[in-house]
Amino acid sequence: GINAEYGQVSSAAVLAPLFGDTYHRAKAADSKEEFIKSKEAATAAASWGSSIVGSAIQTYGVAALINSTGTLSYKGAAYLGSLIFFATYSPSLVSALVVENRPIDTVAVGVLSRVFETVGLSVFLTYWGTRTNPFD
């Protein structure tokens, strides 16, 4: 639905370079048939499919949390999204900065992407509305 599409749109800024490079390699291939049979096409299709499934599961989980906590305001949704962000991304953030010594700009892009996926999704679902009873 529209909620899973939000996850796709918010992650497009991070995934676009990956698919953009694959697209350019596809155009450079001798024929469309060769690219479709290639490992790159299979990898791109698998990544895209698992990303859609992951977004749908994340959206369902966030909507369930919004419903179960009775969150009605944007402020409450932002707090809930922040809690989800810190619970899910903090270990990766510490690892990227301390253990892997990644450049700060690379880490910042990842943080921004995850903030859109968590806080943004919570606020968007509060705006869009979630069903509290699937039989309504």
Coordinates of C-alpha atoms in Angstrom, one line a residue:
G1 CA 0.0 0.0 0.0
I2 CA 0.9 3.6 0.3
N3 CA 2.7 3.1 3.5
A4 CA 5.2 0.6 2.0
E5 CA 5.7 3.0 -0.8
Y6 CA 6.8 5.7 1.7
G7 CA 9.6 3.4 2.7
Q8 CA 10.7 2.9 -0.9
V9 CA 10.7 6.7 -1.6
S10 CA 12.6 7.5 1.6
S11 CA 15.3 4.9 0.8
A12 CA 15.5 5.8 -2.9
A13 CA 18.1 8.5 -2.1
V14 CA 20.4 5.9 -0.7
L15 CA 19.6 3.0 -3.1
A16 CA 19.5 5.2 -6.3
P17 CA 23.3 5.3 -6.7
L18 CA 23.4 1.4 -6.5
F19 CA 20.7 1.0 -9.1
G20 CA 22.0 3.9 -11.2
D21 CA 25.3 2.1 -11.7
T22 CA 23.6 -1.2 -12.5
Y23 CA 21.4 0.6 -15.0
H24 CA 24.5 2.1 -16.8
R25 CA 26.1 -1.3 -16.9
A26 CA 22.9 -2.7 -18.4
K27 CA 23.0 -0.1 -21.2
A28 CA 26.6 -1.0 -21.9
A29 CA 25.8 -4.7 -22.2
D30 CA 25.6 -6.0 -25.8
S31 CA 21.9 -6.8 -25.5
K32 CA 19.0 -6.7 -23.1
E33 CA 18.9 -10.5 -23.0
E34 CA 22.5 -10.7 -21.8
F35 CA 21.8 -8.3 -19.0
I36 CA 18.7 -10.0 -17.9
K37 CA 20.6 -13.3 -17.6
S38 CA 23.5 -11.6 -15.8
K39 CA 24.3 -11.9 -12.1
E40 CA 23.9 -8.1 -11.8
A41 CA 20.3 -8.1 -12.9
A42 CA 19.5 -11.0 -10.5
T43 CA 21.2 -9.1 -7.6
A44 CA 19.5 -5.9 -8.4
A45 CA 16.1 -7.6 -8.6
A46 CA 16.7 -9.5 -5.3
S47 CA 17.8 -6.3 -3.5
W48 CA 14.8 -4.4 -4.8
G49 CA 12.4 -7.3 -3.8
S50 CA 13.8 -7.7 -0.3
S51 CA 13.8 -4.0 0.2
I52 CA 10.0 -3.8 -0.6
V53 CA 9.3 -6.7 1.7
G54 CA 11.4 -5.1 4.5
S55 CA 9.7 -1.8 4.0
A56 CA 6.3 -3.4 4.3
I57 CA 7.2 -5.3 7.5
Q58 CA 8.7 -2.1 9.0
T59 CA 5.6 -0.1 8.1
Y60 CA 3.3 -2.7 9.6
G61 CA 5.4 -2.8 12.8
V62 CA 5.5 1.0 13.2
A63 CA 1.7 1.2 12.5
A64 CA 1.1 -1.5 15.2
L65 CA 3.2 0.5 17.7
I66 CA 1.3 3.7 16.8
N67 CA -2.0 1.9 17.4
S68 CA -0.9 0.1 20.5
T69 CA 0.5 3.2 22.2
G70 CA -2.5 5.3 21.1
T71 CA -0.2 7.9 19.5
L72 CA -2.4 10.6 18.0
S73 CA -0.1 13.7 17.7
Y74 CA 2.8 14.4 15.4
K75 CA 5.0 15.2 18.5
G76 CA 4.2 11.7 19.9
A77 CA 4.9 10.1 16.6
A78 CA 8.2 11.9 16.4
Y79 CA 9.1 10.6 19.9
L80 CA 8.1 7.1 19.0
G81 CA 10.1 7.3 15.7
S82 CA 13.1 8.6 17.7
L83 CA 12.9 5.7 20.1
I84 CA 12.7 3.2 17.1
F85 CA 15.7 5.0 15.5
F86 CA 17.9 4.8 18.7
A87 CA 16.9 1.2 19.4
T88 CA 17.6 0.0 15.9
Y89 CA 20.5 2.2 14.6
S90 CA 22.6 3.1 17.7
P91 CA 24.7 -0.1 17.6
S92 CA 25.4 0.4 13.8
L93 CA 26.2 4.0 14.4
V94 CA 28.7 3.3 17.2
S95 CA 30.3 0.6 15.1
A96 CA 30.6 2.8 12.0
L97 CA 32.2 5.6 14.0
V98 CA 34.4 3.8 16.5
V99 CA 35.2 0.4 15.1
E100 CA 35.2 0.9 11.3
N101 CA 36.3 4.6 11.4
R102 CA 34.0 5.5 8.5
P103 CA 34.1 9.1 7.2
I104 CA 31.6 11.3 8.9
D105 CA 29.8 12.3 5.7
T106 CA 29.2 8.6 4.9
V107 CA 27.8 8.1 8.4
A108 CA 25.7 11.2 8.2
V109 CA 24.0 10.0 5.0
G110 CA 23.2 6.7 6.8
V111 CA 21.8 8.6 9.8
L112 CA 19.7 10.8 7.7
S113 CA 18.3 7.9 5.7
R114 CA 17.4 6.0 8.9
V115 CA 15.8 9.1 10.5
F116 CA 13.5 9.4 7.4
E117 CA 12.7 5.6 7.7
T118 CA 11.9 5.8 11.4
V119 CA 10.9 9.3 12.6
G120 CA 9.6 10.3 9.1
L121 CA 7.6 7.0 8.8
S122 CA 6.0 7.5 12.2
V123 CA 4.9 11.0 11.5
F124 CA 3.7 10.1 8.0
L125 CA 1.6 7.2 9.3
T126 CA 0.1 9.5 12.0
Y127 CA -0.8 11.9 9.2
W128 CA -2.1 9.2 6.9
G129 CA -3.9 7.3 9.6
T130 CA -3.7 3.7 10.7
R131 CA -6.6 1.3 11.2
T132 CA -7.1 0.2 14.7
N133 CA -9.4 -2.6 13.8
P134 CA -8.8 -4.6 10.6
F135 CA -12.5 -5.5 10.4
D136 CA -13.7 -1.9 10.1

